[in-house]
mmCIF file of C-alpha atoms in Angstrom:
data_model
loop_
_atom_site.group_PDB
_atom_site.id
_atom_site.type_symbol
_atom_site.label_atom_id
_atom_site.label_comp_id
_atom_site.label_asym_id
_atom_site.label_seq_id
_atom_site.Cartn_x
_atom_site.Cartn_y
_atom_site.Cartn_z
ATOM 1 C CA MET W 1 -13.568 14.803 -42.667
ATOM 2 C CA ALA W 2 -17.142 13.818 -41.836
ATOM 3 C CA LYS W 3 -19.096 11.577 -44.163
ATOM 4 C CA GLU W 4 -22.837 12.021 -44.746
ATOM 5 C CA LEU W 5 -24.724 8.881 -43.760
ATOM 6 C CA LYS W 6 -28.417 8.228 -44.390
ATOM 7 C CA VAL W 7 -29.937 6.355 -41.455
ATOM 8 C CA GLU W 8 -32.564 3.791 -42.438
ATOM 9 C CA VAL W 9 -34.994 1.802 -40.331
ATOM 10 C CA PRO W 10 -33.308 -1.594 -39.836
ATOM 11 C CA ASP W 11 -35.070 -4.940 -40.122
ATOM 12 C CA ILE W 12 -37.859 -4.719 -37.533
ATOM 13 C CA GLY W 13 -39.378 -8.098 -38.254
ATOM 14 C CA GLU W 14 -42.604 -8.543 -40.135
ATOM 15 C CA PHE W 15 -43.871 -5.092 -39.195
ATOM 16 C CA ALA W 16 -44.645 -2.423 -41.791
ATOM 17 C CA ASP W 17 -46.080 1.083 -41.440
ATOM 18 C CA VAL W 18 -44.989 1.352 -37.805
ATOM 19 C CA ASP W 19 -45.878 4.522 -35.887
ATOM 20 C CA VAL W 20 -43.132 6.962 -34.869
ATOM 21 C CA VAL W 21 -44.051 7.856 -31.278
ATOM 22 C CA GLU W 22 -40.992 9.798 -30.115
ATOM 23 C CA ILE W 23 -38.001 11.578 -31.659
ATOM 24 C CA LEU W 24 -35.078 11.371 -29.222
ATOM 25 C CA VAL W 25 -32.581 13.660 -31.014
ATOM 26 C CA LYS W 26 -32.613 16.921 -32.944
ATOM 27 C CA PRO W 27 -30.410 18.409 -35.654
ATOM 28 C CA GLY W 28 -27.065 19.435 -34.182
ATOM 29 C CA ASP W 29 -27.050 16.726 -31.505
ATOM 30 C CA GLN W 30 -23.887 14.631 -31.191
ATOM 31 C CA VAL W 31 -24.610 10.885 -30.984
ATOM 32 C CA ASN W 32 -22.561 7.765 -30.393
ATOM 33 C CA ALA W 33 -22.999 4.510 -32.268
ATOM 34 C CA GLU W 34 -25.966 2.626 -30.819
ATOM 35 C CA ASP W 35 -27.528 5.739 -29.207
ATOM 36 C CA SER W 36 -31.309 5.694 -29.713
ATOM 37 C CA LEU W 37 -32.592 8.110 -32.358
ATOM 38 C CA LEU W 38 -36.341 7.519 -32.227
ATOM 39 C CA THR W 39 -38.996 5.229 -30.806
ATOM 40 C CA LEU W 40 -41.401 3.144 -32.869
ATOM 41 C CA GLU W 41 -44.548 1.450 -31.591
ATOM 42 C CA THR W 42 -46.773 -1.317 -32.909
ATOM 43 C CA ASP W 43 -49.785 -2.833 -31.211
ATOM 44 C CA LYS W 44 -47.413 -5.533 -29.883
ATOM 45 C CA ALA W 45 -44.084 -3.822 -29.200
ATOM 46 C CA THR W 46 -42.180 -0.593 -28.667
ATOM 47 C CA MET W 47 -38.671 -0.366 -30.093
ATOM 48 C CA GLU W 48 -35.927 2.230 -30.245
ATOM 49 C CA ILE W 49 -33.932 2.686 -33.443
ATOM 50 C CA PRO W 50 -30.191 3.054 -32.769
ATOM 51 C CA SER W 51 -27.660 5.175 -34.604
ATOM 52 C CA PRO W 52 -25.464 3.052 -36.884
ATOM 53 C CA ALA W 53 -22.442 5.319 -36.264
ATOM 54 C CA ALA W 54 -21.123 8.147 -34.122
ATOM 55 C CA GLY W 55 -21.552 11.649 -35.466
ATOM 56 C CA LYS W 56 -23.650 14.784 -35.576
ATOM 57 C CA VAL W 57 -27.343 14.696 -36.481
ATOM 58 C CA LYS W 58 -27.633 16.793 -39.625
ATOM 59 C CA GLU W 59 -31.323 16.295 -40.381
ATOM 60 C CA ILE W 60 -34.358 14.386 -39.078
ATOM 61 C CA LEU W 61 -36.556 13.215 -41.951
ATOM 62 C CA THR W 62 -39.516 11.939 -39.962
ATOM 63 C CA LYS W 63 -41.814 13.291 -37.276
ATOM 64 C CA VAL W 64 -44.056 11.927 -34.529
ATOM 65 C CA GLY W 65 -47.110 10.346 -36.124
ATOM 66 C CA ASP W 66 -45.343 9.269 -39.329
ATOM 67 C CA LYS W 67 -45.423 5.608 -40.338
ATOM 68 C CA VAL W 68 -42.142 3.915 -41.280
ATOM 69 C CA SER W 69 -41.027 0.495 -42.488
ATOM 70 C CA LYS W 70 -37.727 -1.309 -43.022
ATOM 71 C CA GLY W 71 -35.514 0.821 -45.292
ATOM 72 C CA THR W 72 -37.268 4.133 -44.638
ATOM 73 C CA VAL W 73 -34.646 6.906 -44.350
ATOM 74 C CA ILE W 74 -35.269 8.567 -40.995
ATOM 75 C CA ALA W 75 -32.250 10.833 -40.515
ATOM 76 C CA VAL W 76 -28.983 12.087 -41.968
ATOM 77 C CA LEU W 77 -25.780 11.965 -39.889
ATOM 78 C CA GLU W 78 -22.432 13.601 -40.406
ATOM 79 C CA ALA W 79 -20.628 10.415 -39.392
ATOM 80 C CA GLU W 80 -17.249 10.719 -37.733
ATOM 81 C CA GLU W 81 -14.312 8.910 -39.271
ATOM 82 C CA THR W 82 -13.411 5.950 -37.107
ATOM 83 C CA ALA W 83 -10.028 5.882 -35.394
ATOM 84 C CA ASN W 84 -8.915 2.807 -37.318
ATOM 85 C CA ALA W 85 -10.003 4.124 -40.724
ATOM 86 C CA PRO W 86 -7.079 5.011 -42.960
ATOM 87 C CA ALA W 87 -6.483 8.739 -43.351
ATOM 88 C CA SER W 88 -5.458 8.177 -46.963
ATOM 89 C CA GLU W 89 -5.102 5.378 -49.467
ATOM 90 C CA PRO W 90 -3.278 2.457 -47.872
ATOM 91 C CA LYS W 91 0.167 1.709 -49.232
ATOM 92 C CA PRO W 92 0.746 -1.766 -50.638
ATOM 93 C CA ALA W 93 2.777 -3.976 -48.328
ATOM 94 C CA GLU W 94 6.426 -4.446 -49.222
ATOM 95 C CA THR W 95 7.569 -7.891 -50.181
ATOM 96 C CA PRO W 96 10.795 -9.187 -48.587
ATOM 97 C CA ALA W 97 12.534 -8.733 -51.969
ATOM 98 C CA GLN W 98 11.523 -5.026 -52.125
ATOM 99 C CA ALA W 99 12.717 -4.459 -48.562
ATOM 100 C CA ALA W 100 16.081 -6.088 -49.369
ATOM 101 C CA LYS W 101 16.568 -3.813 -52.424
ATOM 102 C CA GLN W 102 16.201 -0.702 -50.234
ATOM 103 C CA GLU W 103 18.939 -1.760 -47.807
#
């Protein structure tokens, strides 16, 4: 089952109110972890914001020309469950005494 994940702008240094210059994905796109979602530009640098997880882009909450800062929610992903995530609640490990009782 997919989990909804809000994607925020990570720590981008001392920059605030950074211009969104390009949106690289659209709703419905499938992305992998670390795929670029959008491009930000300051007077000193251009940086791409990566996806924190694999999944399907559900919604883009920003547009070209918007200004964003650290913590701004920029998108919503339907994140895929990871292969090593438990499908259900993990069972407590058996102690040697419990294993011996079952024999």
